[in-house]
Amino acid sequence: MELKKKNQISKAILAMDDRFYLPVYNRYPVVLERGVGSRVWDVDGNEYIDALSGIAVNSIGHCHREVVEAIQQQAEKLIHISNFYLNEPQAKLSQKLSEISGMDRIFLCNSGAESVEGAIKISRKYAHSIGRGGDIISFSGSFHGRTLATIATGGLKMQQGFEPIPLGFKHAEFNNMDSILRTVDDETAAIIIEPVQGEGGINIADPTFIKNLSVLCQKEEIVLIFDEVQCGIGRTGKMFAMEHYGIQPDIIALAKALGGGFPIGAVLSNKKVSEALKPGDHGTTFGGNPLACRAALAVIEVIEKENLLKEVNEKGEWLRARIDEFRGKSVKDVRIIGLMVGIEFDFETRPLVMEMMKRGVLANSTAGKVLRLLPPLNIRMEDLETIVEVLRKSLKTIRANG
C-alpha cells in the first residue's frame, strides 16, 4: 500500500486550508475524499486502512449502508424542528438508550463537550437541591472537551491562555483513592471519570478503584459521572464501559460512536438526579433533531443485529496477543480493552504515525508517547493483520533511523 505523490488537487486544498481555517489543528498532510468500511481514499487516489475511525466515531465503519439509508430517508422527510415540538426518532432513541443503559432520563445534544457540560449542570442542580456545594472533581490524565468548563476539568496545558478559568473544579490522581479522599468535602457536587481515558493514552480505571469510588459517592450523596464519550457504544466490548465494573453511575455522557459519523451527544441520568431539573433549566436548538436521532438508532441496530460486541472481544484478544509480541525494546506498556489500544513507547510517537501513514495505515499519537488504535468494531481480520504488520515495519524503520 505504498502511497503516490501528492497531486495538484491535494496541494491546492491544503493551501486553501492553511490560508482560511483557524490554525488550531496539527493536521497530517492528507485530504480524505471517501470511505467504505475500514478503508478511506484521499484525493490523490491513495488507499488507507483507517485504524482511528475518526477518533472512535466511525464505529461501524465508513458509510455503513444501513446508516446511510436511514439518513437519506430521514433527510427527505424532516431534518430540524427545534425542541418546541417532538419528533418520533427522538422519542424512539430516548427509549432505546434508556433500555440498553438502565438509566431513566435522556437529554440529546450535539457533541461530547455538550454532553459533559449537561452532566455538570445536572449534577450541580441536584447537589444544590440537597444542600451541597457545586465543586466538580476530575482526574489526572483526563479529557472531557474543549469548552471553558470542560478544560477546567483538564490539565494546565489546555488552560493556558484562556484564563480566567471557571471556578468550582478540583483534580485528583487517577486510580488513587487516597487522593480522592483528600479532595472530597461538603462542597463536592460530582466526580467525573472516564472509565477508560482515551486522550490520556488508553488508561484503564482499576475495578477496585471504581467500586470504592461508587461506594463513596453513594455514601456522601455525590453525583458519579461516567464520561463514555470515547469508550461507550461498544468500543470496549460492552455497550457501555460501566458494564465492566458492575456499577451504575448517576450520569453517563455519550457522543462520538453514537451517531456513527453523524454529530450527536447524549446525557443519560438516573431518576434521583433527574428530578432536580424543571422546564427551562437546560436546552439546545439542534440537539435531538430527527436526522441525528435516526442515524443513532441505525447505529445501535447494526451493533445489535451484527453481534459486534462479540466481534470486538474476539478481535481485541487477537490484537492483544499480536501486540504483546512488541513488548520489550522501546515498548514500555500495552493497554487494550476491546478495540481501544494504547501502546506506550519510550519515544514521541508522531513520527511513527507518519511512517505508518506512508505505508497506508491511519493511526494516532496521543499523550506524547502513546500510539492509539481505534479501528472500526467490524473491521475485517485481514485489515487488522495488515495494521500489525505495518506497525512492525514502521517501528523497524523508526528504530533504524534512530
PDB file of N, CA and C in Angstrom, residues 199-280:
ATOM      1  N   GLU A 199      -7.811  10.196  25.370  1.00  0.00           N
ATOM      2  CA  GLU A 199      -6.754  11.154  25.042  1.00  0.00           C
ATOM      3  C   GLU A 199      -5.569  11.020  25.983  1.00  0.00           C
ATOM      4  N   GLY A 200      -5.813  10.530  27.177  1.00  0.00           N
ATOM      5  CA  GLY A 200      -4.741  10.366  28.153  1.00  0.00           C
ATOM      6  C   GLY A 200      -3.822   9.196  27.868  1.00  0.00           C
ATOM      7  N   GLY A 201      -4.184   8.352  26.868  1.00  0.00           N
ATOM      8  CA  GLY A 201      -3.296   7.258  26.488  1.00  0.00           C
ATOM      9  C   GLY A 201      -3.851   5.871  26.715  1.00  0.00           C
ATOM     10  N   ILE A 202      -5.181   5.716  26.705  1.00  0.00           N
ATOM     11  CA  ILE A 202      -5.846   4.422  26.962  1.00  0.00           C
ATOM     12  C   ILE A 202      -5.456   3.918  28.362  1.00  0.00           C
ATOM     13  N   ASN A 203      -5.750   4.743  29.348  1.00  0.00           N
ATOM     14  CA  ASN A 203      -5.529   4.375  30.748  1.00  0.00           C
ATOM     15  C   ASN A 203      -6.826   3.804  31.298  1.00  0.00           C
ATOM     16  N   ILE A 204      -6.772   2.576  31.780  1.00  0.00           N
ATOM     17  CA  ILE A 204      -7.975   1.857  32.186  1.00  0.00           C
ATOM     18  C   ILE A 204      -8.145   1.950  33.700  1.00  0.00           C
ATOM     19  N   ALA A 205      -9.326   2.371  34.130  1.00  0.00           N
ATOM     20  CA  ALA A 205      -9.595   2.507  35.553  1.00  0.00           C
ATOM     21  C   ALA A 205      -9.572   1.146  36.240  1.00  0.00           C
ATOM     22  N   ASP A 206      -8.962   1.097  37.405  1.00  0.00           N
ATOM     23  CA  ASP A 206      -8.875  -0.135  38.180  1.00  0.00           C
ATOM     24  C   ASP A 206     -10.254  -0.494  38.738  1.00  0.00           C
ATOM     25  N   PRO A 207     -10.700  -1.749  38.602  1.00  0.00           N
ATOM     26  CA  PRO A 207     -12.034  -2.131  39.079  1.00  0.00           C
ATOM     27  C   PRO A 207     -12.264  -1.850  40.559  1.00  0.00           C
ATOM     28  N   THR A 208     -11.266  -2.121  41.394  1.00  0.00           N
ATOM     29  CA  THR A 208     -11.422  -1.855  42.827  1.00  0.00           C
ATOM     30  C   THR A 208     -11.577  -0.362  43.081  1.00  0.00           C
ATOM     31  N   PHE A 209     -10.808   0.443  42.354  1.00  0.00           N
ATOM     32  CA  PHE A 209     -10.910   1.895  42.491  1.00  0.00           C
ATOM     33  C   PHE A 209     -12.314   2.375  42.127  1.00  0.00           C
ATOM     34  N   ILE A 210     -12.850   1.874  41.009  1.00  0.00           N
ATOM     35  CA  ILE A 210     -14.185   2.292  40.569  1.00  0.00           C
ATOM     36  C   ILE A 210     -15.248   1.877  41.594  1.00  0.00           C
ATOM     37  N   LYS A 211     -15.142   0.670  42.126  1.00  0.00           N
ATOM     38  CA  LYS A 211     -16.134   0.215  43.115  1.00  0.00           C
ATOM     39  C   LYS A 211     -16.062   1.055  44.382  1.00  0.00           C
ATOM     40  N   ASN A 212     -14.849   1.358  44.835  1.00  0.00           N
ATOM     41  CA  ASN A 212     -14.700   2.203  46.025  1.00  0.00           C
ATOM     42  C   ASN A 212     -15.207   3.620  45.762  1.00  0.00           C
ATOM     43  N   LEU A 213     -14.987   4.103  44.574  1.00  0.00           N
ATOM     44  CA  LEU A 213     -15.467   5.424  44.199  1.00  0.00           C
ATOM     45  C   LEU A 213     -16.994   5.460  44.216  1.00  0.00           C
ATOM     46  N   SER A 214     -17.615   4.414  43.690  1.00  0.00           N
ATOM     47  CA  SER A 214     -19.070   4.323  43.684  1.00  0.00           C
ATOM     48  C   SER A 214     -19.635   4.290  45.096  1.00  0.00           C
ATOM     49  N   VAL A 215     -19.000   3.516  45.967  1.00  0.00           N
ATOM     50  CA  VAL A 215     -19.450   3.437  47.370  1.00  0.00           C
ATOM     51  C   VAL A 215     -19.346   4.803  48.039  1.00  0.00           C
ATOM     52  N   LEU A 216     -18.241   5.497  47.821  1.00  0.00           N
ATOM     53  CA  LEU A 216     -18.046   6.831  48.399  1.00  0.00           C
ATOM     54  C   LEU A 216     -19.123   7.791  47.920  1.00  0.00           C
ATOM     55  N   CYS A 217     -19.392   7.792  46.629  1.00  0.00           N
ATOM     56  CA  CYS A 217     -20.384   8.708  46.082  1.00  0.00           C
ATOM     57  C   CYS A 217     -21.777   8.437  46.635  1.00  0.00           C
ATOM     58  N   GLN A 218     -22.128   7.169  46.775  1.00  0.00           N
ATOM     59  CA  GLN A 218     -23.423   6.831  47.338  1.00  0.00           C
ATOM     60  C   GLN A 218     -23.523   7.262  48.801  1.00  0.00           C
ATOM     61  N   LYS A 219     -22.474   7.037  49.551  1.00  0.00           N
ATOM     62  CA  LYS A 219     -22.458   7.374  50.977  1.00  0.00           C
ATOM     63  C   LYS A 219     -22.568   8.872  51.205  1.00  0.00           C
ATOM     64  N   GLU A 220     -21.839   9.656  50.393  1.00  0.00           N
ATOM     65  CA  GLU A 220     -21.778  11.106  50.589  1.00  0.00           C
ATOM     66  C   GLU A 220     -22.777  11.869  49.720  1.00  0.00           C
ATOM     67  N   GLU A 221     -23.619  11.165  48.978  1.00  0.00           N
ATOM     68  CA  GLU A 221     -24.588  11.781  48.058  1.00  0.00           C
ATOM     69  C   GLU A 221     -23.900  12.694  47.045  1.00  0.00           C
ATOM     70  N   ILE A 222     -22.790  12.197  46.519  1.00  0.00           N
ATOM     71  CA  ILE A 222     -22.047  12.871  45.450  1.00  0.00           C
ATOM     72  C   ILE A 222     -22.437  12.231  44.126  1.00  0.00           C
ATOM     73  N   VAL A 223     -22.683  13.020  43.123  1.00  0.00           N
ATOM     74  CA  VAL A 223     -23.067  12.500  41.806  1.00  0.00           C
ATOM     75  C   VAL A 223     -21.838  11.883  41.130  1.00  0.00           C
ATOM     76  N   LEU A 224     -21.984  10.667  40.645  1.00  0.00           N
ATOM     77  CA  LEU A 224     -20.911   9.993  39.923  1.00  0.00           C
ATOM     78  C   LEU A 224     -21.227  10.049  38.431  1.00  0.00           C
ATOM     79  N   ILE A 225     -20.329  10.701  37.672  1.00  0.00           N
ATOM     80  CA  ILE A 225     -20.495  10.850  36.221  1.00  0.00           C
ATOM     81  C   ILE A 225     -19.477   9.976  35.514  1.00  0.00           C
ATOM     82  N   PHE A 226     -19.938   9.143  34.605  1.00  0.00           N
ATOM     83  CA  PHE A 226     -19.053   8.390  33.717  1.00  0.00           C
ATOM     84  C   PHE A 226     -19.037   9.100  32.355  1.00  0.00           C
ATOM     85  N   ASP A 227     -17.866   9.566  31.973  1.00  0.00           N
ATOM     86  CA  ASP A 227     -17.688  10.121  30.634  1.00  0.00           C
ATOM     87  C   ASP A 227     -17.325   8.973  29.708  1.00  0.00           C
ATOM     88  N   GLU A 228     -18.313   8.522  28.939  1.00  0.00           N
ATOM     89  CA  GLU A 228     -18.107   7.431  27.988  1.00  0.00           C
ATOM     90  C   GLU A 228     -18.179   7.945  26.548  1.00  0.00           C
ATOM     91  N   VAL A 229     -17.787   9.189  26.370  1.00  0.00           N
ATOM     92  CA  VAL A 229     -17.820   9.781  25.040  1.00  0.00           C
ATOM     93  C   VAL A 229     -16.970   8.976  24.062  1.00  0.00           C
ATOM     94  N   GLN A 230     -15.780   8.545  24.491  1.00  0.00           N
ATOM     95  CA  GLN A 230     -14.901   7.779  23.611  1.00  0.00           C
ATOM     96  C   GLN A 230     -15.019   6.269  23.819  1.00  0.00           C
ATOM     97  N   CYS A 231     -15.274   5.836  25.033  1.00  0.00           N
ATOM     98  CA  CYS A 231     -15.258   4.395  25.303  1.00  0.00           C
ATOM     99  C   CYS A 231     -16.637   3.740  25.260  1.00  0.00           C
ATOM    100  N   GLY A 232     -17.695   4.532  25.047  1.00  0.00           N
ATOM    101  CA  GLY A 232     -19.041   3.976  25.029  1.00  0.00           C
ATOM    102  C   GLY A 232     -19.481   3.451  23.680  1.00  0.00           C
ATOM    103  N   ILE A 233     -20.657   2.856  23.644  1.00  0.00           N
ATOM    104  CA  ILE A 233     -21.297   2.320  22.429  1.00  0.00           C
ATOM    105  C   ILE A 233     -20.433   1.241  21.766  1.00  0.00           C
ATOM    106  N   GLY A 234     -20.022   0.263  22.575  1.00  0.00           N
ATOM    107  CA  GLY A 234     -19.403  -0.950  22.046  1.00  0.00           C
ATOM    108  C   GLY A 234     -17.895  -0.965  21.951  1.00  0.00           C
ATOM    109  N   ARG A 235     -17.247   0.167  22.127  1.00  0.00           N
ATOM    110  CA  ARG A 235     -15.804   0.257  21.891  1.00  0.00           C
ATOM    111  C   ARG A 235     -14.995  -0.698  22.762  1.00  0.00           C
ATOM    112  N   THR A 236     -15.440  -0.944  23.996  1.00  0.00           N
ATOM    113  CA  THR A 236     -14.678  -1.796  24.926  1.00  0.00           C
ATOM    114  C   THR A 236     -15.129  -3.255  24.923  1.00  0.00           C
ATOM    115  N   GLY A 237     -16.061  -3.600  24.049  1.00  0.00           N
ATOM    116  CA  GLY A 237     -16.585  -4.964  24.041  1.00  0.00           C
ATOM    117  C   GLY A 237     -17.866  -5.110  24.841  1.00  0.00           C
ATOM    118  N   LYS A 238     -18.279  -4.035  25.493  1.00  0.00           N
ATOM    119  CA  LYS A 238     -19.579  -3.916  26.144  1.00  0.00           C
ATOM    120  C   LYS A 238     -20.252  -2.696  25.547  1.00  0.00           C
ATOM    121  N   MET A 239     -21.589  -2.657  25.573  1.00  0.00           N
ATOM    122  CA  MET A 239     -22.246  -1.471  25.025  1.00  0.00           C
ATOM    123  C   MET A 239     -21.801  -0.226  25.779  1.00  0.00           C
ATOM    124  N   PHE A 240     -21.653  -0.355  27.109  1.00  0.00           N
ATOM    125  CA  PHE A 240     -21.149   0.729  27.937  1.00  0.00           C
ATOM    126  C   PHE A 240     -19.988   0.214  28.770  1.00  0.00           C
ATOM    127  N   ALA A 241     -18.947   1.023  28.934  1.00  0.00           N
ATOM    128  CA  ALA A 241     -17.778   0.607  29.711  1.00  0.00           C
ATOM    129  C   ALA A 241     -18.140   0.343  31.159  1.00  0.00           C
ATOM    130  N   MET A 242     -19.191   0.988  31.665  1.00  0.00           N
ATOM    131  CA  MET A 242     -19.602   0.769  33.055  1.00  0.00           C
ATOM    132  C   MET A 242     -19.892  -0.703  33.335  1.00  0.00           C
ATOM    133  N   GLU A 243     -20.273  -1.457  32.300  1.00  0.00           N
ATOM    134  CA  GLU A 243     -20.630  -2.863  32.477  1.00  0.00           C
ATOM    135  C   GLU A 243     -19.435  -3.710  32.900  1.00  0.00           C
ATOM    136  N   HIS A 244     -18.217  -3.248  32.612  1.00  0.00           N
ATOM    137  CA  HIS A 244     -17.027  -3.975  33.049  1.00  0.00           C
ATOM    138  C   HIS A 244     -16.843  -3.906  34.561  1.00  0.00           C
ATOM    139  N   TYR A 245     -17.500  -2.941  35.197  1.00  0.00           N
ATOM    140  CA  TYR A 245     -17.252  -2.672  36.617  1.00  0.00           C
ATOM    141  C   TYR A 245     -18.412  -3.067  37.519  1.00  0.00           C
ATOM    142  N   GLY A 246     -19.533  -3.427  36.926  1.00  0.00           N
ATOM    143  CA  GLY A 246     -20.662  -3.877  37.730  1.00  0.00           C
ATOM    144  C   GLY A 246     -21.282  -2.791  38.581  1.00  0.00           C
ATOM    145  N   ILE A 247     -21.154  -1.538  38.168  1.00  0.00           N
ATOM    146  CA  ILE A 247     -21.773  -0.438  38.919  1.00  0.00           C
ATOM    147  C   ILE A 247     -22.571   0.432  37.951  1.00  0.00           C
ATOM    148  N   GLN A 248     -23.474   1.231  38.514  1.00  0.00           N
ATOM    149  CA  GLN A 248     -24.291   2.134  37.722  1.00  0.00           C
ATOM    150  C   GLN A 248     -24.023   3.566  38.186  1.00  0.00           C
ATOM    151  N   PRO A 249     -23.413   4.386  37.359  1.00  0.00           N
ATOM    152  CA  PRO A 249     -23.209   5.783  37.748  1.00  0.00           C
ATOM    153  C   PRO A 249     -24.540   6.531  37.769  1.00  0.00           C
ATOM    154  N   ASP A 250     -24.519   7.755  38.247  1.00  0.00           N
ATOM    155  CA  ASP A 250     -25.729   8.579  38.237  1.00  0.00           C
ATOM    156  C   ASP A 250     -25.973   9.191  36.865  1.00  0.00           C
ATOM    157  N   ILE A 251     -24.876   9.467  36.143  1.00  0.00           N
ATOM    158  CA  ILE A 251     -24.968  10.101  34.829  1.00  0.00           C
ATOM    159  C   ILE A 251     -23.923   9.487  33.900  1.00  0.00           C
ATOM    160  N   ILE A 252     -24.300   9.316  32.639  1.00  0.00           N
ATOM    161  CA  ILE A 252     -23.361   8.890  31.592  1.00  0.00           C
ATOM    162  C   ILE A 252     -23.379   9.940  30.484  1.00  0.00           C
ATOM    163  N   ALA A 253     -22.188  10.364  30.061  1.00  0.00           N
ATOM    164  CA  ALA A 253     -22.062  11.269  28.913  1.00  0.00           C
ATOM    165  C   ALA A 253     -21.634  10.465  27.699  1.00  0.00           C
ATOM    166  N   LEU A 254     -22.354  10.639  26.585  1.00  0.00           N
ATOM    167  CA  LEU A 254     -22.078   9.911  25.348  1.00  0.00           C
ATOM    168  C   LEU A 254     -21.933  10.874  24.171  1.00  0.00           C
ATOM    169  N   ALA A 255     -21.287  10.427  23.125  1.00  0.00           N
ATOM    170  CA  ALA A 255     -21.234  11.139  21.840  1.00  0.00           C
ATOM    171  C   ALA A 255     -20.523  10.215  20.844  1.00  0.00           C
ATOM    172  N   LYS A 256     -19.575  10.755  20.082  1.00  0.00           N
ATOM    173  CA  LYS A 256     -18.730  10.025  19.138  1.00  0.00           C
ATOM    174  C   LYS A 256     -19.450   8.895  18.403  1.00  0.00           C
ATOM    175  N   ALA A 257     -19.273   7.640  18.862  1.00  0.00           N
ATOM    176  CA  ALA A 257     -19.782   6.480  18.125  1.00  0.00           C
ATOM    177  C   ALA A 257     -21.297   6.425  18.049  1.00  0.00           C
ATOM    178  N   LEU A 258     -21.983   7.185  18.887  1.00  0.00           N
ATOM    179  CA  LEU A 258     -23.442   7.103  18.934  1.00  0.00           C
ATOM    180  C   LEU A 258     -24.080   7.404  17.582  1.00  0.00           C
ATOM    181  N   GLY A 259     -23.509   8.330  16.829  1.00  0.00           N
ATOM    182  CA  GLY A 259     -24.076   8.681  15.530  1.00  0.00           C
ATOM    183  C   GLY A 259     -23.380   8.023  14.364  1.00  0.00           C
ATOM    184  N   GLY A 260     -22.331   7.245  14.619  1.00  0.00           N
ATOM    185  CA  GLY A 260     -21.619   6.558  13.545  1.00  0.00           C
ATOM    186  C   GLY A 260     -20.997   7.490  12.516  1.00  0.00           C
ATOM    187  N   GLY A 261     -20.745   8.734  12.903  1.00  0.00           N
ATOM    188  CA  GLY A 261     -20.198   9.719  11.983  1.00  0.00           C
ATOM    189  C   GLY A 261     -21.070  10.955  11.900  1.00  0.00           C
ATOM    190  N   PHE A 262     -22.338  10.827  12.307  1.00  0.00           N
ATOM    191  CA  PHE A 262     -23.228  11.985  12.337  1.00  0.00           C
ATOM    192  C   PHE A 262     -23.173  12.598  13.731  1.00  0.00           C
ATOM    193  N   PRO A 263     -23.013  13.925  13.856  1.00  0.00           N
ATOM    194  CA  PRO A 263     -22.838  14.539  15.177  1.00  0.00           C
ATOM    195  C   PRO A 263     -24.047  14.376  16.088  1.00  0.00           C
ATOM    196  N   ILE A 264     -23.815  13.805  17.260  1.00  0.00           N
ATOM    197  CA  ILE A 264     -24.854  13.683  18.279  1.00  0.00           C
ATOM    198  C   ILE A 264     -24.191  13.395  19.620  1.00  0.00           C
ATOM    199  N   GLY A 265     -24.761  13.928  20.671  1.00  0.00           N
ATOM    200  CA  GLY A 265     -24.320  13.621  22.023  1.00  0.00           C
ATOM    201  C   GLY A 265     -25.530  13.292  22.872  1.00  0.00           C
ATOM    202  N   ALA A 266     -25.288  12.691  24.029  1.00  0.00           N
ATOM    203  CA  ALA A 266     -26.402  12.331  24.906  1.00  0.00           C
ATOM    204  C   ALA A 266     -25.959  12.352  26.361  1.00  0.00           C
ATOM    205  N   VAL A 267     -26.876  12.780  27.222  1.00  0.00           N
ATOM    206  CA  VAL A 267     -26.682  12.702  28.667  1.00  0.00           C
ATOM    207  C   VAL A 267     -27.735  11.739  29.200  1.00  0.00           C
ATOM    208  N   LEU A 268     -27.280  10.676  29.858  1.00  0.00           N
ATOM    209  CA  LEU A 268     -28.179   9.681  30.432  1.00  0.00           C
ATOM    210  C   LEU A 268     -28.118   9.819  31.953  1.00  0.00           C
ATOM    211  N   SER A 269     -29.261   9.960  32.596  1.00  0.00           N
ATOM    212  CA  SER A 269     -29.250  10.200  34.046  1.00  0.00           C
ATOM    213  C   SER A 269     -30.290   9.342  34.756  1.00  0.00           C
ATOM    214  N   ASN A 270     -30.016   9.070  36.040  1.00  0.00           N
ATOM    215  CA  ASN A 270     -30.975   8.276  36.803  1.00  0.00           C
ATOM    216  C   ASN A 270     -32.091   9.165  37.365  1.00  0.00           C
ATOM    217  N   LYS A 271     -33.082   8.523  37.923  1.00  0.00           N
ATOM    218  CA  LYS A 271     -34.267   9.245  38.405  1.00  0.00           C
ATOM    219  C   LYS A 271     -33.916  10.235  39.502  1.00  0.00           C
ATOM    220  N   LYS A 272     -33.026   9.851  40.404  1.00  0.00           N
ATOM    221  CA  LYS A 272     -32.680  10.685  41.558  1.00  0.00           C
ATOM    222  C   LYS A 272     -32.197  12.067  41.134  1.00  0.00           C
ATOM    223  N   VAL A 273     -31.206  12.108  40.248  1.00  0.00           N
ATOM    224  CA  VAL A 273     -30.653  13.413  39.864  1.00  0.00           C
ATOM    225  C   VAL A 273     -31.554  14.127  38.859  1.00  0.00           C
ATOM    226  N   SER A 274     -32.273  13.361  38.042  1.00  0.00           N
ATOM    227  CA  SER A 274     -33.121  13.966  37.009  1.00  0.00           C
ATOM    228  C   SER A 274     -34.260  14.783  37.610  1.00  0.00           C
ATOM    229  N   GLU A 275     -34.742  14.356  38.758  1.00  0.00           N
ATOM    230  CA  GLU A 275     -35.881  15.037  39.376  1.00  0.00           C
ATOM    231  C   GLU A 275     -35.547  16.432  39.884  1.00  0.00           C
ATOM    232  N   ALA A 276     -34.273  16.778  39.908  1.00  0.00           N
ATOM    233  CA  ALA A 276     -33.879  18.117  40.351  1.00  0.00           C
ATOM    234  C   ALA A 276     -34.130  19.168  39.277  1.00  0.00           C
ATOM    235  N   LEU A 277     -34.339  18.740  38.014  1.00  0.00           N
ATOM    236  CA  LEU A 277     -34.497  19.691  36.917  1.00  0.00           C
ATOM    237  C   LEU A 277     -35.965  19.959  36.594  1.00  0.00           C
ATOM    238  N   LYS A 278     -36.206  21.167  36.108  1.00  0.00           N
ATOM    239  CA  LYS A 278     -37.553  21.557  35.681  1.00  0.00           C
ATOM    240  C   LYS A 278     -37.451  22.238  34.320  1.00  0.00           C
ATOM    241  N   PRO A 279     -38.568  22.429  33.612  1.00  0.00           N
ATOM    242  CA  PRO A 279     -38.523  23.071  32.298  1.00  0.00           C
ATOM    243  C   PRO A 279     -37.794  24.420  32.343  1.00  0.00           C
ATOM    244  N   GLY A 280     -36.883  24.605  31.382  1.00  0.00           N
ATOM    245  CA  GLY A 280     -36.108  25.832  31.304  1.00  0.00           C
ATOM    246  C   GLY A 280     -34.727  25.735  31.910  1.00  0.00           C
TER     247      GLY A 280
END
